[in-house]
Amino acid sequence: MNETDVIRVSKKLSHYLRHAPGRIGIDLTTDGWVEVDVLLTALTGHGLRLTRADLDEVVSRNDKQRFAYDETGRRIRANQGHSVAVELNLPMAIPPAVLYHGTVARFLPAILRAGLRPMSRHDVHLSASVATATAVGARRGTPVVLEVDAQAMADAGHEFRVSANGVWLTRGVPPAFLRRR
Ligand code: HQG
């Protein structure tokens, strides 16, 4: 598979496994899984003919490791980023002292007033590295990176989880824990 195909298939998988399983007539379990066979059949029915080997390739080559198989290898899910109701059952984790969030200047007034909110996703997405946060912000324009005092948040009882692909997740970040970098 060439890189363009991997990206094209990844985008479709992200869409179906995070946001719109109904579009291809599949159901996700409450923790986000779908049987690989069911997924491949549904994709074929919607014009995307993939073998299991193709899917393996996309899962392993995806730039952000967005997808994972369960321990049996028979089910697949998106590691994070859902808008459909799922409970990923990720364990709580102790965050690094500082985490980063990439956004753009036009959202800052609202963010500094209301804090970081999950918007259409389940959680606010935070990164352990400035570079990743910068890339996330750059999807929308000139990136602005916010520093999150994750240690103070954790001390104050806010819960953090980390997805299988290293994205830090929390339900919201009040403005008091935010600082423009
Ligand atoms: C902003 C991609 C106004 C927030 C990326 C962001 C990431 C507010 C946007 C992952 C706000 C939400 C997530 C508030 C937050 N008022 N705007 N109170 N609070 N915002 O896409 O973090 O490719 O849902 O700053 O790489 O940009 O999908 O979140 O700009 O890891 O795997 O509202 O998505 O990964 O946008 O990106 P998003 P995000 P994937």
Coordinates of N, CA and C and ligand atoms in Angstrom, one line a residue:
M1 N 0.8 -1.2 0.0 CA 0.0 0.0 0.0 C 0.9 1.2 0.0
N2 N 0.6 2.2 -0.8 CA 1.4 3.4 -0.7 C 0.8 4.4 0.4
E3 N 1.6 5.4 0.7 CA 1.3 6.3 1.8 C -0.1 6.9 1.6
T4 N -0.3 7.3 0.4 CA -1.6 8.0 0.1 C -2.8 7.1 0.5
D5 N -2.6 5.8 0.1 CA -3.7 4.8 0.4 C -3.9 4.6 1.9
V6 N -2.7 4.6 2.6 CA -2.8 4.4 4.1 C -3.5 5.6 4.7
I7 N -3.2 6.8 4.2 CA -3.9 8.0 4.8 C -5.4 8.0 4.4
R8 N -5.7 7.6 3.2 CA -7.1 7.6 2.8 C -7.9 6.6 3.6
V9 N -7.4 5.4 3.7 CA -8.1 4.4 4.5 C -8.2 4.8 6.0
S10 N -7.1 5.3 6.5 CA -7.1 5.8 7.9 C -8.2 6.8 8.2
K11 N -8.4 7.7 7.3 CA -9.4 8.7 7.4 C -10.8 8.1 7.5
K12 N -11.0 7.2 6.6 CA -12.3 6.5 6.6 C -12.5 5.7 7.9
L13 N -11.5 5.0 8.3 CA -11.6 4.2 9.6 C -11.8 5.1 10.7
S14 N -11.1 6.3 10.8 CA -11.4 7.2 11.9 C -12.8 7.7 11.9
H15 N -13.3 8.0 10.7 CA -14.7 8.4 10.6 C -15.7 7.4 11.1
Y16 N -15.5 6.1 10.7 CA -16.5 5.1 11.0 C -16.3 4.6 12.5
L17 N -15.1 4.6 13.0 CA -14.8 4.0 14.3 C -14.9 5.0 15.4
R18 N -15.0 6.3 15.0 CA -15.1 7.4 16.1 C -16.4 8.1 16.0
H19 N -16.9 8.3 14.8 CA -18.0 9.3 14.7 C -19.3 8.7 14.0
A20 N -19.1 7.8 13.1 CA -20.3 7.4 12.3 C -20.4 5.9 11.9
P21 N -20.3 5.0 13.0 CA -20.4 3.6 12.6 C -21.7 3.3 11.8
G22 N -22.8 4.0 12.2 CA -24.0 3.7 11.5 C -24.0 4.0 10.0
R23 N -23.0 4.8 9.5 CA -22.9 5.0 8.1 C -22.6 3.8 7.3
I24 N -21.9 2.8 7.9 CA -21.6 1.6 7.2 C -22.4 0.4 7.9
G25 N -23.3 0.8 8.8 CA -24.2 -0.2 9.4 C -23.5 -1.1 10.4
I26 N -22.5 -0.6 11.1 CA -21.9 -1.4 12.2 C -22.3 -0.8 13.5
D27 N -22.2 -1.7 14.5 CA -22.4 -1.2 15.9 C -21.0 -1.4 16.6
L28 N -20.7 -0.5 17.5 CA -19.5 -0.6 18.3 C -20.0 -1.1 19.7
T29 N -19.2 -1.9 20.4 CA -19.5 -2.2 21.7 C -19.4 -1.0 22.6
T30 N -19.8 -1.0 23.8 CA -19.8 0.2 24.7 C -18.3 0.6 24.9
D31 N -17.4 -0.3 24.7 CA -16.0 0.2 24.8 C -15.3 0.3 23.4
G32 N -16.1 0.5 22.4 CA -15.6 1.0 21.1 C -15.2 -0.1 20.1
W33 N -15.3 -1.3 20.5 CA -14.8 -2.4 19.6 C -15.8 -2.8 18.5
V34 N -15.2 -3.3 17.4 CA -16.0 -4.0 16.4 C -15.2 -5.2 15.9
E35 N -15.9 -6.3 15.6 CA -15.2 -7.4 15.0 C -14.6 -7.0 13.7
V36 N -13.4 -7.5 13.5 CA -12.7 -7.2 12.2 C -13.4 -7.7 11.0
D37 N -13.9 -8.9 11.1 CA -14.7 -9.5 10.0 C -15.9 -8.6 9.7
V38 N -16.6 -8.2 10.7 CA -17.8 -7.4 10.5 C -17.4 -6.1 9.8
L39 N -16.3 -5.5 10.3 CA -15.9 -4.2 9.7 C -15.5 -4.4 8.3
L40 N -14.7 -5.4 8.0 CA -14.3 -5.6 6.6 C -15.4 -5.9 5.6
T41 N -16.4 -6.6 6.1 CA -17.6 -6.9 5.3 C -18.4 -5.6 5.1
A42 N -18.5 -4.8 6.1 CA -19.3 -3.5 6.0 C -18.5 -2.6 5.1
L43 N -17.2 -2.5 5.2 CA -16.4 -1.6 4.3 C -16.6 -2.1 2.8
T44 N -16.5 -3.4 2.6 CA -16.6 -3.9 1.3 C -18.0 -3.5 0.7
G45 N -19.0 -3.6 1.5 CA -20.4 -3.2 1.1 C -20.5 -1.8 0.8
H46 N -19.6 -1.0 1.3 CA -19.6 0.5 1.0 C -18.4 0.9 0.1
G47 N -18.0 0.0 -0.7 CA -17.0 0.3 -1.7 C -15.6 0.4 -1.4
L48 N -15.3 -0.1 -0.1 CA -13.8 -0.1 0.3 C -13.4 -1.5 0.5
R49 N -12.8 -2.1 -0.5 CA -12.5 -3.5 -0.4 C -11.1 -3.7 0.2
L50 N -11.0 -4.2 1.4 CA -9.8 -4.3 2.1 C -9.6 -5.7 2.6
T51 N -8.4 -6.2 2.6 CA -8.1 -7.5 3.2 C -7.6 -7.3 4.6
R52 N -7.6 -8.4 5.4 CA -7.1 -8.3 6.7 C -5.6 -7.8 6.7
A53 N -4.9 -8.2 5.7 CA -3.5 -7.8 5.6 C -3.4 -6.3 5.4
D54 N -4.3 -5.8 4.5 CA -4.4 -4.3 4.3 C -4.7 -3.6 5.6
L55 N -5.6 -4.1 6.3 CA -6.0 -3.5 7.6 C -4.8 -3.5 8.6
D56 N -4.1 -4.6 8.7 CA -3.0 -4.7 9.5 C -2.0 -3.6 9.2
E57 N -1.8 -3.4 7.9 CA -0.8 -2.5 7.4 C -1.2 -1.0 7.8
V58 N -2.5 -0.7 7.7 CA -3.0 0.6 8.1 C -2.8 0.8 9.6
V59 N -3.2 -0.3 10.4 CA -3.1 -0.1 11.8 C -1.6 0.1 12.2
S60 N -0.7 -0.6 11.6 CA 0.7 -0.5 12.0 C 1.4 0.8 11.4
R61 N 0.9 1.2 10.2 CA 1.6 2.4 9.6 C 0.9 3.7 9.9
N62 N -0.3 3.7 10.5 CA -0.9 5.0 10.8 C 0.0 5.9 11.6
D63 N 0.1 7.1 11.2 CA 1.1 8.1 11.7 C 0.9 8.3 13.2
K64 N -0.3 8.3 13.7 CA -0.5 8.5 15.2 C -1.0 7.2 15.9
Q65 N -0.8 6.1 15.3 CA -1.3 4.8 15.9 C -2.7 5.0 16.4
R66 N -3.6 5.4 15.5 CA -5.0 5.8 15.9 C -5.8 4.5 16.2
F67 N -5.4 3.4 15.8 CA -6.2 2.2 15.9 C -5.5 1.0 16.6
A68 N -6.2 0.2 17.3 CA -5.6 -1.0 17.9 C -6.5 -2.2 17.9
Y69 N -5.9 -3.4 17.8 CA -6.6 -4.6 17.9 C -6.7 -5.0 19.4
D70 N -7.7 -5.8 19.8 CA -7.7 -6.3 21.1 C -6.7 -7.5 21.2
E71 N -6.6 -8.1 22.4 CA -5.6 -9.1 22.6 C -5.8 -10.3 21.8
T72 N -7.0 -10.5 21.3 CA -7.2 -11.7 20.5 C -7.0 -11.4 19.0
G73 N -6.9 -10.1 18.7 CA -6.7 -9.7 17.3 C -8.0 -9.8 16.5
R74 N -9.1 -10.2 17.1 CA -10.3 -10.3 16.3 C -11.2 -9.0 16.3
R75 N -10.8 -8.1 17.2 CA -11.6 -6.8 17.2 C -10.7 -5.6 17.1
I76 N -11.2 -4.5 16.6 CA -10.4 -3.3 16.4 C -11.2 -2.1 17.0
R77 N -10.5 -1.1 17.4 CA -11.2 0.1 17.8 C -10.2 1.3 17.6
A78 N -10.8 2.5 17.6 CA -10.0 3.7 17.6 C -9.5 4.0 19.0
N79 N -8.2 4.4 19.1 CA -7.6 4.6 20.4 C -8.2 5.8 21.2
Q80 N -8.7 6.8 20.5 CA -9.2 8.0 21.1 C -9.9 8.8 20.0
G81 N -10.5 9.9 20.4 CA -11.1 10.9 19.5 C -12.5 10.7 19.1
H82 N -13.2 9.8 19.9 CA -14.6 9.5 19.6 C -15.5 10.7 19.8
S83 N -16.6 10.8 19.0 CA -17.7 11.6 19.3 C -18.9 10.7 19.7
V84 N -19.0 9.5 19.2 CA -20.1 8.6 19.6 C -19.8 8.2 21.0
A85 N -20.9 7.8 21.7 CA -20.8 7.4 23.1 C -20.0 6.1 23.3
V86 N -18.8 6.2 23.8 CA -18.1 5.0 24.1 C -17.4 5.2 25.5
E87 N -17.1 4.1 26.2 CA -16.4 4.2 27.4 C -15.2 3.3 27.2
L88 N -14.1 3.9 27.0 CA -12.9 3.2 26.6 C -12.3 2.4 27.8
N89 N -12.7 2.7 29.0 CA -12.2 2.0 30.2 C -10.7 2.1 30.3
L90 N -10.1 3.3 30.0 CA -8.7 3.5 30.2 C -8.5 3.7 31.6
P91 N -7.4 3.1 32.1 CA -7.1 3.4 33.6 C -6.6 4.8 33.8
M92 N -6.9 5.3 35.0 CA -6.4 6.6 35.3 C -4.9 6.6 35.4
A93 N -4.3 7.7 35.1 CA -2.8 7.8 35.0 C -2.4 9.1 35.6
I94 N -1.2 9.1 36.1 CA -0.6 10.3 36.7 C 0.1 11.1 35.6
P95 N -0.4 12.3 35.3 CA 0.2 13.0 34.1 C 1.6 13.6 34.5
P96 N 2.3 13.9 33.4 CA 3.5 14.7 33.6 C 3.1 16.1 34.3
A97 N 4.1 16.8 34.9 CA 3.7 18.0 35.6 C 3.1 19.0 34.6
V98 N 3.5 19.1 33.4 CA 3.0 20.0 32.4 C 2.5 19.3 31.2
L99 N 1.4 19.6 30.7 CA 0.9 19.1 29.4 C 0.6 20.3 28.5
Y100 N 0.5 20.0 27.2 CA 0.3 21.1 26.2 C -1.0 20.9 25.4
H101 N -1.5 22.0 25.0 CA -2.7 22.0 24.1 C -2.5 22.9 23.0
G102 N -2.6 22.5 21.7 CA -2.4 23.3 20.6 C -3.8 23.8 20.1
T103 N -3.9 25.1 19.9 CA -5.1 25.7 19.4 C -4.8 26.9 18.5
V104 N -5.7 27.8 18.2 CA -5.4 29.0 17.4 C -6.0 30.2 18.2
A105 N -5.4 31.4 17.8 CA -5.7 32.6 18.5 C -7.2 32.9 18.6
R106 N -8.0 32.6 17.6 CA -9.4 33.0 17.6 C -10.2 32.3 18.7
F107 N -9.7 31.1 19.2 CA -10.4 30.4 20.2 C -10.0 30.9 21.6
L108 N -8.9 31.7 21.7 CA -8.4 32.0 23.0 C -9.3 32.7 24.0
P109 N -10.0 33.8 23.5 CA -10.9 34.4 24.4 C -11.9 33.5 25.1
A110 N -12.5 32.6 24.3 CA -13.5 31.6 24.9 C -12.8 30.6 25.8
I111 N -11.6 30.2 25.4 CA -10.9 29.2 26.2 C -10.4 29.8 27.5
L112 N -10.0 31.1 27.5 CA -9.5 31.7 28.7 C -10.7 32.0 29.6
R113 N -11.9 32.1 29.1 CA -13.1 32.4 29.9 C -13.6 31.1 30.4
A114 N -13.8 30.1 29.5 CA -14.5 28.9 29.9 C -13.6 27.7 30.2
G115 N -12.3 27.9 29.9 CA -11.4 26.7 30.0 C -11.5 25.9 28.8
L116 N -10.6 24.9 28.7 CA -10.6 23.9 27.6 C -11.8 23.0 27.8
R117 N -12.6 22.9 26.8 CA -13.8 22.0 26.8 C -13.6 20.9 25.7
P118 N -14.3 19.8 25.9 CA -14.1 18.7 24.9 C -14.8 19.0 23.6
M119 N -15.6 20.0 23.5 CA -16.3 20.3 22.3 C -17.0 19.1 21.8
S120 N -16.8 18.6 20.5 CA -17.6 17.5 20.0 C -17.0 16.2 20.5
R121 N -15.9 16.2 21.1 CA -15.3 14.9 21.5 C -15.6 14.6 22.9
H122 N -15.2 13.4 23.4 CA -15.5 13.1 24.8 C -14.6 13.8 25.8
D123 N -13.4 14.1 25.4 CA -12.4 14.6 26.3 C -11.6 15.7 25.6
V124 N -11.0 16.5 26.5 CA -10.0 17.4 25.9 C -8.7 16.6 25.7
H125 N -8.1 16.9 24.5 CA -6.9 16.2 24.1 C -5.6 17.0 24.5
L126 N -4.7 16.5 25.2 CA -3.5 17.2 25.6 C -2.3 16.3 25.2
S127 N -1.2 17.0 25.0 CA 0.1 16.3 24.5 C 1.2 16.5 25.5
A128 N 2.0 15.5 25.6 CA 3.2 15.7 26.5 C 4.3 16.5 25.8
S129 N 4.2 16.7 24.5 CA 5.3 17.5 23.9 C 4.7 18.8 23.2
V130 N 5.5 19.8 23.3 CA 5.2 21.1 22.6 C 5.1 20.8 21.1
A131 N 5.9 20.0 20.5 CA 5.9 19.7 19.1 C 4.6 19.2 18.7
T132 N 4.1 18.2 19.4 CA 2.8 17.6 19.0 C 1.7 18.6 19.2
A133 N 1.7 19.4 20.3 CA 0.6 20.4 20.4 C 0.7 21.4 19.3
T134 N 1.9 21.8 18.9 CA 2.0 22.8 17.8 C 1.4 22.2 16.5
A135 N 1.6 20.9 16.3 CA 1.1 20.3 15.1 C -0.4 20.2 15.1
V136 N -1.0 19.9 16.3 CA -2.4 19.9 16.5 C -3.0 21.3 16.2
G137 N -2.4 22.3 16.8 CA -2.9 23.7 16.6 C -2.8 24.1 15.1
A138 N -1.8 23.6 14.5 CA -1.5 24.0 13.1 C -2.6 23.5 12.1
R139 N -3.4 22.5 12.5 CA -4.5 22.0 11.7 C -5.4 23.2 11.4
R140 N -5.5 24.2 12.2 CA -6.5 25.2 12.1 C -6.0 26.6 11.7
G141 N -4.6 26.7 11.7 CA -4.1 28.0 11.4 C -2.8 28.2 12.1
T142 N -2.4 29.4 12.4 CA -1.1 29.6 13.1 C -1.3 29.1 14.5
P143 N -0.5 28.1 14.9 CA -0.7 27.5 16.2 C -0.4 28.3 17.4
V144 N -1.2 28.2 18.4 CA -0.9 28.8 19.7 C -0.9 27.7 20.7
V145 N 0.2 27.6 21.5 CA 0.3 26.5 22.5 C 0.0 27.0 23.9
L146 N -0.9 26.2 24.5 CA -1.2 26.5 25.9 C -0.5 25.5 26.8
E147 N 0.0 26.0 28.0 CA 0.5 25.1 29.0 C -0.5 24.8 30.0
V148 N -0.6 23.5 30.3 CA -1.6 23.1 31.3 C -0.9 22.6 32.5
D149 N -1.2 23.2 33.7 CA -0.6 22.8 34.9 C -1.3 21.4 35.4
A150 N -0.8 20.4 34.8 CA -1.5 19.1 35.0 C -1.3 18.6 36.4
Q151 N -0.1 18.9 37.0 CA 0.2 18.5 38.3 C -0.8 19.1 39.3
A152 N -1.1 20.4 39.2 CA -2.0 21.1 40.0 C -3.4 20.6 39.8
M153 N -3.7 20.3 38.5 CA -5.1 19.7 38.3 C -5.2 18.4 39.0
A154 N -4.2 17.5 38.8 CA -4.3 16.2 39.4 C -4.4 16.3 41.0
D155 N -3.6 17.3 41.5 CA -3.7 17.5 43.0 C -5.1 17.9 43.4
A156 N -5.7 18.7 42.5 CA -7.1 19.2 42.8 C -8.2 18.1 42.5
G157 N -7.7 16.9 42.0 CA -8.7 15.8 41.9 C -9.2 15.6 40.5
H158 N -8.7 16.3 39.5 CA -9.1 16.1 38.1 C -8.4 14.8 37.6
E159 N -9.2 14.0 36.9 CA -8.8 12.7 36.4 C -8.1 12.8 35.0
F160 N -7.0 12.1 34.9 CA -6.3 12.0 33.6 C -6.2 10.6 33.1
R161 N -6.3 10.4 31.8 CA -6.1 9.1 31.3 C -5.2 9.2 30.1
V162 N -4.5 8.2 29.7 CA -3.7 8.3 28.5 C -4.1 7.2 27.5
S163 N -4.3 7.6 26.3 CA -4.8 6.6 25.3 C -3.6 5.7 24.9
A164 N -3.9 4.6 24.2 CA -2.9 3.7 23.8 C -1.9 4.4 22.9
N165 N -2.3 5.5 22.2 CA -1.3 6.2 21.4 C -0.8 7.4 22.0
G166 N -0.8 7.5 23.3 CA -0.1 8.6 24.0 C -0.8 9.9 24.1
V167 N -2.1 10.0 23.8 CA -2.8 11.3 23.9 C -3.3 11.3 25.4
W168 N -3.1 12.5 26.0 CA -3.6 12.6 27.4 C -5.0 13.2 27.3
L169 N -5.9 12.6 28.1 CA -7.3 12.9 28.0 C -7.8 13.3 29.4
T170 N -8.6 14.4 29.4 CA -9.2 14.8 30.7 C -10.5 15.5 30.3
R171 N -11.5 15.6 31.2 CA -12.8 16.1 30.8 C -12.9 17.6 30.5
G172 N -12.0 18.3 31.1 CA -12.0 19.8 30.9 C -10.8 20.4 31.7
V173 N -10.4 21.6 31.2 CA -9.3 22.2 31.9 C -9.8 23.6 32.3
P174 N -10.1 23.9 33.6 CA -10.5 25.2 34.0 C -9.4 26.3 33.7
P175 N -9.8 27.5 33.4 CA -8.9 28.5 33.0 C -7.7 28.7 34.0
A176 N -8.0 28.5 35.3 CA -6.9 28.7 36.3 C -5.7 27.9 36.0
F177 N -5.8 26.7 35.3 CA -4.7 25.8 35.1 C -4.0 26.1 33.7
L178 N -4.5 27.1 33.1 CA -4.0 27.4 31.7 C -3.0 28.6 31.7
R179 N -2.0 28.5 30.8 CA -1.2 29.6 30.6 C -0.7 29.6 29.2
R180 N -0.7 30.7 28.5 CA -0.2 30.8 27.2 C 1.3 30.7 27.2
R181 N 1.8 29.9 26.3 CA 3.2 29.6 26.3 C 4.0 30.7 25.6
Ligands
HQG1 C1 -11.0 24.3 20.9 C2 -6.5 15.2 16.3 C3 -13.7 27.5 22.2 C4 -9.8 23.5 21.0 C5 -5.4 16.0 16.9 C6 -9.7 22.9 19.6 C7 -5.6 15.8 18.4 C8 -12.4 25.6 22.4 C9 -11.2 22.7 19.2 C10 -7.1 15.5 18.4 C11 -12.8 25.6 23.8 C12 -11.7 21.3 19.4 C13 -7.9 16.6 19.1 C14 -13.6 26.6 24.3 C15 -11.5 24.0 23.4 N1 -14.0 27.5 23.5 N2 -12.9 26.6 21.6 N3 -14.0 26.6 25.6 N4 -12.2 24.5 24.4 N5 -11.6 24.6 22.2 O1 -10.5 18.6 17.0 O2 -7.5 19.2 20.5 O3 -6.1 13.3 13.9 O4 -12.0 18.3 19.0 O5 -8.6 24.3 21.2 O6 -4.1 15.7 16.4 O7 -7.9 20.2 18.1 O8 -8.2 13.1 15.2 O9 -9.7 18.9 19.4 O10 -9.1 23.8 18.7 O11 -4.9 14.8 18.9 O12 -6.3 11.6 15.7 O13 -11.9 23.5 20.2 O14 -7.6 15.4 17.1 O15 -6.1 13.9 16.3 O16 -11.2 20.6 18.3 O17 -7.7 17.8 18.5 P1 -10.9 19.0 18.3 P2 -8.1 19.2 19.1 P3 -6.7 12.9 15.2

